[in-house]
């Protein structure tokens, strides 16, 4: 039985196998020399692994020191893509590689690397392409996935699962420690389907630890298994292919539990020891996947009976909204956002100037070259993060020798995070994806409202938040935004659009206009469809209902704790669907609540500040100058060693006390609204670019009020208390 660790690192898994006693001493010598194999691509780790494995073997067997000939310096994925290109330079290694490729390997174990792609295009560290392996993923996991964006299926750890599944053929065992995202990620529905079909038994020990979550959800996830080494959730998976098994597709899961520290988790893993250890503790939960291939958090099937908010796949189905969009995605936030309009302008002008100089350098470099000899853009560009933030589209523009100019009209206000506005450079050239936002907020003067909900793939609990200003993608995590109005560019104006020729097609007018905006550039239509309105009118035939009533009914309903709790699993995997409550009086109660909530959440800067107490009294503040209100980073007070949220230290001169703790009950985008204010009203320096961002600039330059951050905190106390009052008085959801 040949055993392989294809990503051996420093050889830990092979070392532990030798030390485990699973292979008795009489068989170990033969096994060591002939049937145990390991691969590593990093040269230093390769040497360390060889030494560790050899030392472990020698400590067991004694005698003469025996080298471990089963280790290869190789990229495991590349090994099966093409022939060895360096066989003449690394003869012994090449011989071992060729020998391993020919073996019938039936056991594969290890800890594959995790990487869905480079963090930044400045890194020059894009994932390597593996055509054969990626084709296998495309025809299996991706083919069966309902996700729109399937890039995450080419994460290294998912590639490892696909590669190992193919490598063991129709019989064998895989044991991997991996990112646990595949257990419930929307993108991985096809992967889960294939695992159920390809393996006779699947055991998954879910160790949790997802630190890409926040608030209570993060605390429940508990400690990170690899400490600071990973923020991802972790799982131990044992995948068994047995063609003679009586039953196939049996899936068993054990969840390690909530609120456990790293040490607690490691102790439990040690105590269980094996699959049988969990079995003896009656810890394995059989999983029967539903039609969506959900394993955990299975959806309520009745949810599909309700009308969808929007449907871009099935244009024939009824939906409430005609169109919707992800929030603005710049993919270079440090450059495209700033509290200071002036600083933002300087940053953008500086980056454009550097980019244009790169275009000029590229043209000069290429002037005497044939097209076939043009340099590789990835290698050519200067990736100094203090000068520019590259992405794929900007490199493509460079390749086309396209030059840019600064556009003052592209400066706009944006809601970056809940209750936190900044200036943004809203421009298709320097924003990675403007998505459908030009139809919702075509420019800074557009009058509109959008209900933004948590999008698919978010790591935060579902929430809804309304805005009358351009929203960032992460204002609400992975936000999908549903507008009250849609703006369509009139054809005579399309040539001068800030968003280029995308408007020629995007703003085709195919229905009678409802109104024209003040300068005649846009036709304004209802965001809610006639079919959506008719759906609710038919539910309440004697009521006079208009599209705004429906819009605010939806916003009210999306705040219902009944709704969010009952359909939590659905909302974590798909866009909301909207039920009709039984009684018309309840419809109007939700609609009025939605209006009241909208006014609070949109006009948060003008509500009455909550009258907190100030340490040492507040009279002395009458003598304050602007500089005395400067905030660097607010923080909670302390009662002994415990955090005291009733006290917030604003700066060295101002401390707020007697903050009502119930204000922290209003959670938006994963944490209390007040904590968003504390986090965002601060002074930060971006690590890579060195760009300085100072919330006091917004207070002074835009709001003309140095005390704005302090009053904002007080106002959001008011908003939070009033929000929870409305939410708690919503009628019980009877549908």
C-alpha positions as CSV (number, residue, x, y, z in Angstrom):
1,X,0.0,0.0,0.0
2,X,1.7,3.1,-1.2
3,X,1.3,6.3,0.9
4,X,2.0,9.8,-0.3
5,X,2.1,13.2,1.4
6,X,2.0,15.5,-1.7
7,X,2.6,18.7,0.3
8,X,4.9,17.5,3.0
9,X,6.3,20.9,4.2
10,X,8.9,19.9,6.9
11,X,7.7,16.2,6.9
12,X,5.5,16.3,10.0
13,X,2.9,13.9,8.7
14,X,5.4,11.2,7.5
15,X,7.4,11.6,10.7
16,X,4.2,11.1,12.9
17,X,3.3,8.1,10.7
18,X,6.6,6.5,11.5
19,X,6.3,7.2,15.2
20,X,2.7,6.2,15.5
21,X,3.3,2.4,15.6
22,X,0.7,1.8,12.9
23,X,3.5,0.2,10.9
24,X,5.2,-2.6,13.0
25,X,8.9,-2.7,13.2
26,X,9.3,-5.7,11.1
27,X,7.6,-4.1,8.1
28,X,8.9,-0.6,8.7
29,X,12.3,-1.0,6.9
30,X,10.6,-2.1,3.6
31,X,7.9,0.4,3.9
32,X,10.4,3.2,4.5
33,X,12.5,2.3,1.5
34,X,9.7,1.5,-1.0
35,X,6.1,2.5,-0.1
36,X,6.2,5.9,1.7
37,X,6.5,9.0,-0.5
38,X,6.6,12.8,0.0
39,X,6.7,15.8,-2.2
40,X,7.8,19.4,-1.5
41,X,8.4,22.3,-3.8
42,X,10.3,24.7,-1.4
43,X,13.9,23.7,-1.4
44,X,14.7,24.5,2.3
45,X,11.5,22.7,3.5
46,X,12.5,19.8,1.3
47,X,15.9,19.4,3.0
48,X,14.4,19.8,6.5
49,X,11.7,17.2,5.7
50,X,14.2,14.7,4.6
51,X,16.3,15.2,7.7
52,X,13.2,15.0,10.0
53,X,11.9,11.8,8.4
54,X,15.4,10.2,8.4
55,X,16.0,11.1,12.0
56,X,12.6,9.7,13.1
57,X,13.3,6.5,11.3
58,X,16.8,6.2,12.8
59,X,15.4,6.8,16.3
60,X,13.1,3.8,15.9
61,X,15.3,1.4,14.0
62,X,18.8,2.3,15.1
63,X,21.7,0.9,13.2
64,X,23.2,2.7,10.2
65,X,21.7,6.0,9.1
66,X,19.4,5.3,6.1
67,X,18.6,8.1,3.7
68,X,14.9,8.6,2.8
69,X,14.7,8.1,-1.0
70,X,10.9,8.6,-1.2
71,X,11.0,12.4,-1.2
72,X,10.8,14.4,-4.4
73,X,11.6,18.1,-4.9
74,X,8.6,18.8,-7.1
75,X,5.3,20.7,-7.6
76,X,2.8,17.9,-7.1
77,X,0.2,19.5,-9.3
78,X,2.7,20.1,-12.1
79,X,4.1,16.6,-11.8
80,X,1.1,15.2,-13.8
81,X,0.8,18.2,-16.2
82,X,3.9,17.7,-18.3
83,X,7.3,15.9,-18.5
84,X,10.2,16.8,-16.4
85,X,12.1,19.7,-17.9
86,X,15.2,19.6,-15.6
87,X,15.9,15.9,-15.6
88,X,19.5,16.4,-16.8
89,X,20.3,18.7,-13.9
90,X,18.5,16.8,-11.1
91,X,19.0,13.3,-12.3
92,X,18.2,11.4,-9.0
93,X,15.3,13.6,-8.2
94,X,13.9,13.1,-11.7
95,X,14.2,9.4,-11.4
96,X,12.2,9.4,-8.2
97,X,9.6,11.7,-9.8
98,X,9.1,9.3,-12.7
99,X,9.0,6.3,-10.4
100,X,6.3,8.0,-8.2
101,X,4.2,8.9,-11.2
102,X,4.0,5.3,-12.3
103,X,3.0,4.0,-8.8
104,X,-0.5,2.9,-7.8
105,X,-0.9,5.2,-4.8
106,X,-3.9,4.5,-2.6
107,X,-3.3,6.6,0.5
108,X,-2.8,10.4,0.3
109,X,-2.5,12.5,3.4
110,X,-1.3,15.9,4.4
111,X,-2.1,19.6,4.8
112,X,-2.5,21.2,1.3
113,X,-1.7,24.9,0.8
114,X,-4.6,27.4,0.9
115,X,-4.7,30.1,-1.8
116,X,-7.5,31.3,-4.0
117,X,-5.2,33.9,-5.7
118,X,-2.9,36.7,-5.0
119,X,-4.0,39.3,-2.5
120,X,-2.8,42.2,-4.7
121,X,-1.8,42.5,-8.3
122,X,1.3,44.4,-6.9
123,X,2.4,41.1,-5.4
124,X,3.3,39.6,-8.8
125,X,2.3,36.3,-7.2
126,X,-0.6,35.0,-9.3
127,X,-1.6,31.4,-9.0
128,X,0.0,29.0,-11.4
129,X,-2.3,27.5,-14.0
130,X,-2.6,23.7,-14.2
131,X,-4.6,23.0,-17.4
132,X,-5.3,19.3,-16.8
133,X,-6.2,19.7,-13.2
134,X,-8.2,22.8,-13.7
135,X,-10.1,21.1,-16.5
136,X,-11.0,18.3,-14.1
137,X,-12.3,20.9,-11.7
138,X,-14.2,22.7,-14.5
139,X,-16.0,19.5,-15.6
140,X,-16.9,18.4,-12.0
141,X,-17.0,20.8,-9.2
142,X,-17.6,23.9,-11.3
143,X,-20.0,22.2,-13.7
144,X,-22.3,21.2,-10.8
145,X,-22.0,24.6,-9.0
146,X,-24.8,27.1,-9.1
147,X,-22.5,29.9,-8.1
148,X,-21.9,32.8,-10.6
149,X,-18.3,33.4,-9.7
150,X,-16.5,30.1,-9.4
151,X,-12.9,31.4,-8.9
152,X,-12.7,30.1,-5.4
153,X,-13.0,26.5,-6.8
154,X,-9.4,26.9,-8.0
155,X,-8.1,27.5,-4.5
156,X,-5.0,25.4,-3.9
157,X,-6.7,23.2,-1.2
158,X,-9.7,22.5,-3.5
159,X,-7.3,21.7,-6.3
160,X,-5.6,19.3,-3.9
161,X,-8.9,17.5,-3.2
162,X,-9.6,17.2,-6.9
163,X,-6.1,16.0,-7.6
164,X,-6.1,13.4,-4.8
165,X,-9.6,12.2,-5.8
166,X,-8.3,11.6,-9.4
167,X,-4.9,10.1,-8.2
168,X,-6.3,7.3,-6.1
169,X,-8.6,6.2,-8.9
170,X,-11.6,4.0,-7.9
171,X,-10.2,2.9,-4.5
172,X,-8.3,4.5,-1.7
173,X,-8.3,6.9,1.2
174,X,-7.5,10.6,1.4
175,X,-6.8,12.3,4.7
176,X,-6.5,16.1,4.6
177,X,-6.3,19.0,7.0
178,X,-7.8,21.9,5.0
179,X,-9.6,25.1,5.0
180,X,-13.2,24.2,6.1
181,X,-14.9,26.6,3.7
182,X,-16.0,23.8,1.4
183,X,-18.4,22.6,4.1
184,X,-20.9,25.4,3.6
185,X,-19.6,27.8,0.9
186,X,-22.1,28.5,-1.8
187,X,-19.4,28.1,-4.4
188,X,-18.6,24.6,-3.1
189,X,-22.1,23.1,-3.7
190,X,-20.8,21.3,-6.8
191,X,-17.8,20.0,-4.8
192,X,-20.1,18.6,-2.1
193,X,-22.2,17.0,-4.8
194,X,-19.1,15.3,-6.3
195,X,-17.7,14.1,-3.0
196,X,-21.1,12.4,-2.2
197,X,-21.0,10.8,-5.6
198,X,-17.3,9.8,-5.8
199,X,-16.7,8.5,-2.3
200,X,-18.4,5.7,-0.3
201,X,-17.8,7.4,3.0
202,X,-16.8,11.0,3.9
203,X,-15.9,11.9,7.5
204,X,-15.5,15.6,8.3
205,X,-14.3,16.8,11.7
206,X,-15.1,20.6,11.7
207,X,-12.7,22.5,13.9
208,X,-14.2,25.9,13.2
209,X,-12.0,29.0,13.9
210,X,-13.2,31.3,11.1
211,X,-11.8,34.7,12.0
212,X,-13.1,36.3,8.9
213,X,-16.3,36.6,10.9
214,X,-16.9,39.3,13.5
215,X,-18.8,40.0,16.7
216,X,-20.7,37.1,18.4
217,X,-20.2,34.9,15.3
218,X,-16.4,35.2,15.6
219,X,-16.5,34.4,19.3
220,X,-18.6,31.3,18.6
221,X,-16.0,30.2,16.1
222,X,-13.4,30.0,18.8
223,X,-9.7,29.8,18.6
224,X,-7.6,29.4,15.4
225,X,-6.2,25.9,15.1
226,X,-2.9,27.3,13.6
227,X,-2.8,30.3,15.9
228,X,-1.8,33.4,14.0
229,X,-1.0,31.3,10.9
230,X,-4.5,31.2,9.5
231,X,-7.8,33.1,9.8
232,X,-9.7,30.4,7.9
233,X,-11.9,27.7,9.5
234,X,-10.2,24.3,9.6
235,X,-11.4,20.7,9.0
236,X,-9.9,17.2,9.1
237,X,-11.5,15.2,6.3
238,X,-11.2,11.5,5.7
239,X,-12.5,10.5,2.3
240,X,-12.9,6.8,1.5
241,X,-13.4,5.2,-1.9
242,X,-14.4,1.6,-1.6
243,X,-16.0,0.2,-4.7
244,X,-17.2,-2.9,-2.8
245,X,-19.1,-0.8,-0.2
246,X,-22.8,-1.7,0.2
247,X,-23.7,2.0,0.4
248,X,-22.1,5.0,-1.2
249,X,-22.2,8.7,-0.5
250,X,-22.5,8.3,3.3
251,X,-21.4,11.6,4.9
252,X,-20.6,12.0,8.6
253,X,-19.8,15.3,10.4
254,X,-18.6,16.2,13.8
255,X,-18.7,19.9,14.8
256,X,-16.2,20.6,17.6
257,X,-18.5,23.2,19.2
258,X,-18.9,26.8,20.1
259,X,-16.7,29.2,22.1
260,X,-13.7,26.8,22.4
261,X,-10.1,28.1,22.7
262,X,-7.4,26.7,20.5
263,X,-6.1,24.8,23.4
264,X,-9.5,23.3,24.1
265,X,-9.8,22.2,20.5
266,X,-6.4,20.6,20.4
267,X,-7.2,18.7,23.6
268,X,-10.4,17.3,22.1
269,X,-8.6,16.3,18.9
270,X,-6.0,14.5,21.1
271,X,-8.7,12.8,23.2
272,X,-10.6,11.5,20.2
273,X,-7.5,10.2,18.4
274,X,-9.4,8.7,15.5
275,X,-12.6,8.3,13.6
276,X,-13.4,5.5,16.1
277,X,-12.8,7.9,19.0
278,X,-15.6,10.2,17.7
279,X,-17.8,7.1,17.0
280,X,-17.4,5.9,20.6
281,X,-18.5,9.3,21.8
282,X,-21.5,9.1,19.5
283,X,-20.2,12.2,17.9
284,X,-20.7,11.5,14.2
285,X,-23.8,13.2,12.7
286,X,-25.1,11.5,9.5
287,X,-25.7,14.1,6.8
288,X,-28.3,13.7,4.1
289,X,-27.7,16.5,1.6
290,X,-30.7,18.4,0.3
291,X,-31.4,19.3,-3.4
292,X,-29.0,22.3,-3.0
293,X,-26.3,20.0,-1.8
294,X,-26.3,21.7,1.6
295,X,-24.6,19.7,4.3
296,X,-25.1,21.9,7.3
297,X,-27.5,24.8,7.8
298,X,-29.9,23.2,5.3
299,X,-32.4,25.6,3.8
300,X,-36.1,25.8,4.5
301,X,-37.7,24.6,1.3
302,X,-40.8,26.8,1.8
303,X,-38.6,29.8,1.2
304,X,-38.7,29.2,-2.5
305,X,-42.4,29.8,-2.6
306,X,-42.0,33.5,-1.8
307,X,-41.3,36.2,-4.5
308,X,-37.6,36.9,-5.0
309,X,-36.2,40.4,-4.5
310,X,-34.4,40.1,-7.9
311,X,-33.6,37.3,-10.3
312,X,-30.9,37.8,-13.0
313,X,-30.9,34.2,-14.1
314,X,-34.6,33.6,-14.8
315,X,-35.8,36.8,-16.6
316,X,-39.3,35.2,-16.9
317,X,-39.9,34.8,-13.2
318,X,-41.6,37.5,-11.1
319,X,-39.3,39.5,-9.0
320,X,-39.8,42.6,-6.9
321,X,-37.0,44.6,-8.4
322,X,-36.1,45.1,-12.0
323,X,-32.4,45.4,-11.4
324,X,-29.9,45.3,-8.5
325,X,-26.2,45.6,-8.0
326,X,-23.3,44.8,-5.8
327,X,-21.9,47.8,-4.0
328,X,-18.9,49.7,-5.5
329,X,-15.7,47.6,-5.6
330,X,-12.6,49.7,-6.1
331,X,-10.1,46.9,-5.1
332,X,-7.8,49.8,-4.2
333,X,-9.7,51.4,-1.3
334,X,-6.6,53.1,0.2
335,X,-6.2,55.1,-3.0
336,X,-9.8,55.6,-4.0
337,X,-11.3,56.5,-0.6
338,X,-10.3,59.2,1.9
339,X,-12.0,61.3,4.5
340,X,-10.3,64.4,2.9
341,X,-11.5,65.4,-0.6
342,X,-8.3,67.3,-1.1
343,X,-6.1,64.3,0.0
344,X,-8.1,62.0,-2.2
345,X,-7.6,64.3,-5.2
346,X,-3.8,64.4,-4.6
347,X,-3.6,60.6,-4.2
348,X,-5.5,59.9,-7.4
349,X,-3.6,62.5,-9.4
350,X,-0.3,61.0,-8.1
351,X,-1.4,57.5,-9.1
352,X,-2.6,58.6,-12.5
353,X,0.6,60.4,-13.1
354,X,2.7,57.4,-12.2
355,X,0.5,55.1,-14.3
356,X,0.8,57.4,-17.4
357,X,4.6,57.4,-16.9
358,X,4.5,53.6,-16.9
359,X,2.5,53.8,-20.2
360,X,5.2,56.1,-21.6
361,X,8.0,53.8,-20.5
362,X,6.2,50.8,-22.0
363,X,5.7,52.6,-25.3
364,X,9.4,53.6,-25.4
365,X,10.5,50.0,-24.5
366,X,8.3,48.5,-27.2
367,X,9.0,51.0,-30.0
368,X,11.6,48.8,-31.7
369,X,10.2,45.4,-30.8
370,X,7.9,43.2,-32.8
371,X,4.6,42.2,-31.2
372,X,6.0,38.7,-30.5
373,X,8.8,40.2,-28.4
374,X,6.6,42.5,-26.2
375,X,7.5,42.2,-22.5
376,X,5.4,40.3,-20.0
377,X,3.3,43.0,-18.4
378,X,3.4,41.2,-15.0
379,X,7.2,41.4,-15.1
380,X,7.4,44.8,-16.7
381,X,5.4,47.0,-14.4
382,X,6.8,48.8,-11.4
383,X,4.8,47.4,-8.4
384,X,5.9,49.9,-5.8
385,X,2.8,50.0,-3.6
386,X,3.6,53.6,-2.5
387,X,3.1,54.7,-6.1
388,X,0.3,52.6,-7.5
389,X,-2.2,49.8,-6.8
390,X,-2.3,47.5,-9.8
391,X,-5.1,45.1,-10.8
392,X,-5.8,43.0,-13.9
393,X,-7.8,45.6,-15.7
394,X,-5.3,48.4,-15.1
395,X,-2.5,46.2,-16.4
396,X,-4.7,45.5,-19.5
397,X,-5.1,49.2,-20.0
398,X,-1.3,49.6,-19.8
399,X,-1.0,46.9,-22.4
400,X,-3.4,48.8,-24.6
401,X,-1.3,52.0,-24.0
402,X,-4.3,53.8,-22.6
403,X,-3.7,57.0,-20.7
404,X,-5.9,58.6,-18.1
405,X,-6.6,62.1,-16.9
406,X,-8.0,63.2,-13.5
407,X,-11.7,64.0,-13.5
408,X,-12.9,66.3,-10.7
409,X,-16.5,65.3,-11.3
410,X,-15.7,61.7,-10.3
411,X,-15.2,62.8,-6.7
412,X,-18.3,61.7,-4.8
413,X,-19.5,60.9,-1.3
414,X,-19.9,57.2,-0.5
415,X,-21.1,55.2,2.6
416,X,-18.0,53.2,3.2
417,X,-19.2,51.3,6.3
418,X,-22.3,51.7,8.4
419,X,-22.7,55.3,9.6
420,X,-19.3,56.2,8.0
421,X,-19.1,58.3,4.9
422,X,-15.9,59.1,2.9
423,X,-15.0,60.7,-0.4
424,X,-14.5,58.3,-3.2
425,X,-13.1,58.6,-6.8
426,X,-16.1,57.0,-8.6
427,X,-14.6,56.1,-11.9
428,X,-14.7,53.0,-14.1
429,X,-11.0,53.3,-15.0
430,X,-9.8,53.2,-11.4
431,X,-12.6,51.2,-9.7
432,X,-12.3,47.5,-10.4
433,X,-16.1,47.1,-10.7
434,X,-18.7,49.8,-10.7
435,X,-21.2,47.0,-11.4
436,X,-24.8,48.3,-12.0
437,X,-24.2,51.4,-9.8
438,X,-24.3,53.8,-12.7
439,X,-27.9,52.9,-13.1
440,X,-28.6,53.6,-9.4
441,X,-26.2,56.5,-8.5
442,X,-25.0,57.8,-11.9
443,X,-23.4,60.8,-10.3
444,X,-23.1,62.7,-7.0
445,X,-26.4,64.5,-7.5
446,X,-28.6,61.5,-8.0
447,X,-31.6,61.2,-5.7
448,X,-32.2,57.6,-4.8
449,X,-32.5,55.0,-2.0
450,X,-31.2,51.5,-1.9
451,X,-31.8,48.6,0.4
452,X,-28.5,46.8,0.8
453,X,-28.5,43.2,2.0
454,X,-25.8,40.8,2.9
455,X,-24.6,39.0,-0.3
456,X,-23.8,35.4,-1.0
457,X,-20.4,34.3,0.3
458,X,-20.5,36.8,3.2
459,X,-19.0,35.7,6.5
460,X,-21.4,37.8,8.6
461,X,-24.9,37.2,9.8
462,X,-27.6,38.6,7.5
463,X,-28.6,42.2,7.8
464,X,-30.2,45.0,5.7
465,X,-29.2,48.6,5.7
466,X,-30.5,51.5,3.6
467,X,-28.6,54.3,2.0
468,X,-29.4,57.4,-0.1
469,X,-25.7,57.6,-1.0
470,X,-23.4,55.4,-3.2
471,X,-22.6,52.3,-1.1
472,X,-19.3,50.4,-0.9
473,X,-19.4,46.6,-1.4
474,X,-18.6,46.1,2.3
475,X,-21.0,48.7,3.7
476,X,-23.0,45.5,4.2
477,X,-20.8,42.5,3.6
478,X,-20.7,41.6,-0.1
479,X,-23.7,43.8,-0.5
480,X,-26.5,43.4,-3.0
481,X,-28.3,46.7,-3.4
482,X,-32.0,47.0,-4.5
483,X,-33.0,50.5,-5.6
484,X,-36.1,52.5,-5.3
485,X,-35.3,54.2,-8.7
486,X,-33.3,53.3,-11.8
487,X,-31.5,55.9,-13.9
488,X,-31.2,55.4,-17.6
489,X,-28.8,57.6,-19.6
490,X,-30.6,59.3,-22.5
491,X,-28.9,58.4,-25.7
492,X,-27.9,61.9,-26.7
493,X,-25.9,62.2,-23.5
494,X,-24.1,58.8,-23.6
495,X,-20.9,60.0,-25.3
496,X,-19.9,62.2,-22.4
497,X,-20.5,59.6,-19.7
498,X,-17.9,59.3,-17.0
499,X,-18.4,55.5,-17.3
500,X,-17.4,55.4,-20.9
501,X,-19.1,53.4,-23.7
502,X,-20.7,50.9,-21.2
503,X,-23.7,53.3,-21.1
504,X,-24.4,52.9,-24.8
505,X,-25.8,49.5,-24.1
506,X,-26.5,49.7,-20.4
507,X,-28.9,52.6,-20.7
508,X,-30.9,51.6,-23.7
509,X,-34.5,52.7,-23.1
510,X,-37.0,50.0,-23.9
511,X,-40.0,51.2,-21.9
512,X,-41.9,54.5,-21.7
513,X,-40.0,57.0,-19.4
514,X,-41.5,57.9,-16.1
515,X,-39.7,61.2,-15.6
516,X,-36.6,63.1,-16.7
517,X,-34.1,64.4,-14.2
518,X,-33.4,68.1,-13.8
519,X,-30.7,68.5,-16.4
520,X,-32.3,66.1,-18.8
521,X,-29.5,63.6,-18.9
522,X,-31.5,60.6,-17.4
523,X,-34.8,58.9,-17.6
524,X,-35.9,57.9,-14.1
525,X,-37.8,54.7,-13.8
526,X,-39.2,52.7,-10.8
527,X,-36.9,50.1,-9.4
528,X,-39.8,48.0,-8.4
529,X,-41.5,46.1,-11.2
530,X,-45.2,46.2,-12.1
531,X,-45.3,42.5,-11.4
532,X,-43.8,43.0,-8.0
533,X,-46.4,45.6,-7.1
534,X,-49.2,43.4,-8.5
535,X,-48.0,40.5,-6.3
536,X,-48.6,42.5,-3.1
537,X,-51.8,44.1,-4.4
538,X,-53.3,40.6,-5.1
539,X,-52.4,39.6,-1.5
540,X,-54.4,42.6,-0.1
541,X,-57.0,43.3,-2.8
542,X,-58.9,46.0,-1.0
543,X,-55.9,48.0,0.0
544,X,-54.4,50.9,-2.0
545,X,-50.7,50.0,-2.2
546,X,-48.0,51.8,-4.2
547,X,-44.4,50.9,-4.9
548,X,-43.0,52.9,-2.1
549,X,-45.2,51.1,0.3
550,X,-43.8,47.8,-0.9
551,X,-40.2,49.2,-0.8
552,X,-40.6,50.1,2.9
553,X,-42.5,46.9,3.7
554,X,-39.5,45.0,2.5
555,X,-37.1,47.1,4.6
556,X,-39.3,46.6,7.7
557,X,-39.7,42.9,7.2
558,X,-35.9,42.4,6.7
559,X,-35.5,43.7,10.2
560,X,-37.9,41.2,11.7
561,X,-36.2,38.9,14.1
562,X,-38.8,36.2,13.3
563,X,-37.9,36.4,9.6
564,X,-34.1,36.4,10.2
565,X,-34.2,33.5,12.6
566,X,-36.7,31.3,10.7
567,X,-34.8,31.7,7.4
568,X,-31.3,32.1,8.6
569,X,-29.9,29.2,6.7
570,X,-31.6,30.4,3.5
571,X,-30.3,34.0,4.0
572,X,-26.8,32.7,4.4
573,X,-26.8,31.1,1.0
574,X,-29.2,33.1,-1.2
575,X,-30.8,36.4,-1.7
576,X,-33.9,37.2,0.4
577,X,-37.4,36.2,-0.7
578,X,-40.3,38.2,0.6
579,X,-43.4,36.5,2.0
580,X,-46.8,38.3,2.3
581,X,-48.0,38.5,5.9
582,X,-51.5,37.3,6.4
583,X,-53.1,40.5,7.6
584,X,-53.2,43.8,5.8
585,X,-52.8,45.5,9.1
586,X,-49.5,43.7,9.6
587,X,-48.4,44.7,6.0
588,X,-49.0,48.3,6.9
589,X,-47.2,47.9,10.3
590,X,-44.1,46.5,8.5
591,X,-44.3,49.2,5.8
592,X,-44.5,52.0,8.4
593,X,-41.7,50.5,10.4
594,X,-39.6,50.4,7.3
595,X,-40.2,54.1,6.6
596,X,-39.4,55.0,10.2
597,X,-36.2,52.9,10.1
598,X,-35.2,54.4,6.8
599,X,-35.5,57.9,8.1
600,X,-33.3,57.0,11.1
601,X,-30.7,55.2,9.1
602,X,-30.4,57.7,6.2
603,X,-30.7,60.9,8.3
604,X,-28.5,59.7,11.2
605,X,-26.4,62.8,10.9
606,X,-29.3,65.1,11.9
607,X,-31.0,63.1,14.7
608,X,-30.8,64.5,18.2
609,X,-27.5,63.4,19.9
610,X,-28.1,61.2,23.0
611,X,-27.3,63.1,26.2
612,X,-24.4,61.1,27.5
613,X,-22.5,62.2,30.7
614,X,-19.0,63.4,30.5
615,X,-16.3,62.5,33.0
616,X,-15.5,65.7,35.1
617,X,-18.8,67.2,33.8
618,X,-19.4,68.8,30.4
619,X,-19.2,72.5,31.3
620,X,-15.5,72.7,30.6
621,X,-16.2,71.7,27.0
622,X,-17.6,75.2,26.4
623,X,-14.0,76.4,26.4
624,X,-12.8,73.8,23.8
625,X,-11.2,74.8,20.6
626,X,-11.4,72.6,17.4
627,X,-8.2,70.8,18.3
628,X,-9.7,69.6,21.5
629,X,-12.2,67.5,19.6
630,X,-9.5,65.6,17.6
631,X,-10.0,61.9,17.7
632,X,-7.3,59.3,17.1
633,X,-9.0,56.1,18.2
634,X,-11.9,55.7,20.6
635,X,-11.7,52.9,23.1
636,X,-13.9,51.4,25.8
637,X,-13.3,52.1,29.5
638,X,-12.4,49.4,32.0
639,X,-13.8,48.1,35.3
640,X,-10.9,46.3,36.7
641,X,-9.8,43.9,33.9
642,X,-13.2,43.8,32.3
643,X,-14.3,46.0,29.4
644,X,-16.9,48.7,30.3
645,X,-19.0,49.5,27.3
646,X,-20.9,52.1,29.3
647,X,-17.8,54.3,29.1
648,X,-16.0,55.3,25.9
649,X,-12.7,57.2,26.0
650,X,-13.0,59.6,23.0
651,X,-9.6,61.3,23.5
652,X,-7.3,62.3,26.3
653,X,-9.7,65.2,27.2
654,X,-13.1,63.7,26.6
655,X,-14.6,60.5,28.2
656,X,-18.3,59.6,27.7
657,X,-20.0,57.8,30.5
658,X,-23.5,56.3,31.2
659,X,-23.8,55.0,27.7
660,X,-26.9,52.8,27.7
661,X,-25.8,49.2,27.1
662,X,-29.0,48.4,25.2
663,X,-27.7,50.7,22.4
664,X,-25.2,48.0,21.5
665,X,-28.1,45.6,20.7
666,X,-28.4,47.2,17.3
667,X,-26.2,45.0,15.1
668,X,-25.4,46.0,11.5
669,X,-22.9,44.3,9.3
670,X,-21.7,42.0,12.0
671,X,-21.3,44.3,15.0
672,X,-23.0,47.0,17.0
673,X,-23.5,50.3,15.0
674,X,-21.7,52.1,17.8
675,X,-18.6,50.0,17.4
676,X,-18.6,50.9,13.7
677,X,-18.4,54.5,14.7
678,X,-15.6,53.8,17.1
679,X,-13.7,51.9,14.5
680,X,-14.1,54.2,11.5
681,X,-13.8,57.6,13.3
682,X,-10.1,57.2,13.6
683,X,-6.7,58.1,12.1
684,X,-5.1,55.3,10.1
685,X,-2.1,54.7,7.8
686,X,-2.3,52.1,5.1
687,X,0.5,49.6,5.6
688,X,1.4,49.0,1.9
689,X,0.9,52.4,0.4
690,X,1.6,54.6,3.4
691,X,-1.5,56.6,2.7
692,X,-2.8,58.6,5.6
693,X,-6.6,58.7,6.3
694,X,-7.9,61.0,9.0
695,X,-11.6,61.1,10.1
696,X,-11.1,64.6,11.5
697,X,-10.6,65.8,7.9
698,X,-14.2,64.8,7.1
699,X,-15.4,66.6,10.3
700,X,-13.6,69.8,9.5
701,X,-13.5,70.0,5.7
702,X,-16.9,68.5,4.8
703,X,-19.1,68.9,7.9
704,X,-17.4,72.1,9.1
705,X,-17.7,70.8,12.7
706,X,-14.6,69.6,14.6
707,X,-16.9,67.9,17.1
708,X,-18.6,65.8,14.4
709,X,-17.1,62.4,15.5
710,X,-18.2,63.0,19.1
711,X,-21.7,64.0,18.1
712,X,-21.9,61.2,15.6
713,X,-21.3,58.7,18.4
714,X,-24.1,60.3,20.4
715,X,-26.4,60.4,17.4
716,X,-25.8,56.7,16.7
717,X,-26.8,56.0,20.3
718,X,-30.1,57.6,19.5
719,X,-30.4,55.7,16.2
720,X,-29.6,52.4,17.9
721,X,-32.1,52.8,20.7
722,X,-34.9,54.0,18.3
723,X,-34.1,51.2,15.9
724,X,-34.4,48.5,18.5
725,X,-37.6,50.1,19.8
726,X,-39.1,49.8,16.3
727,X,-37.8,46.2,15.8
728,X,-39.1,45.0,19.1
729,X,-42.5,46.4,18.3
730,X,-42.8,44.7,14.9
731,X,-45.8,42.3,14.7
732,X,-45.1,38.6,14.9
733,X,-44.5,37.3,11.4
734,X,-47.6,35.4,10.4
735,X,-47.5,34.3,6.7
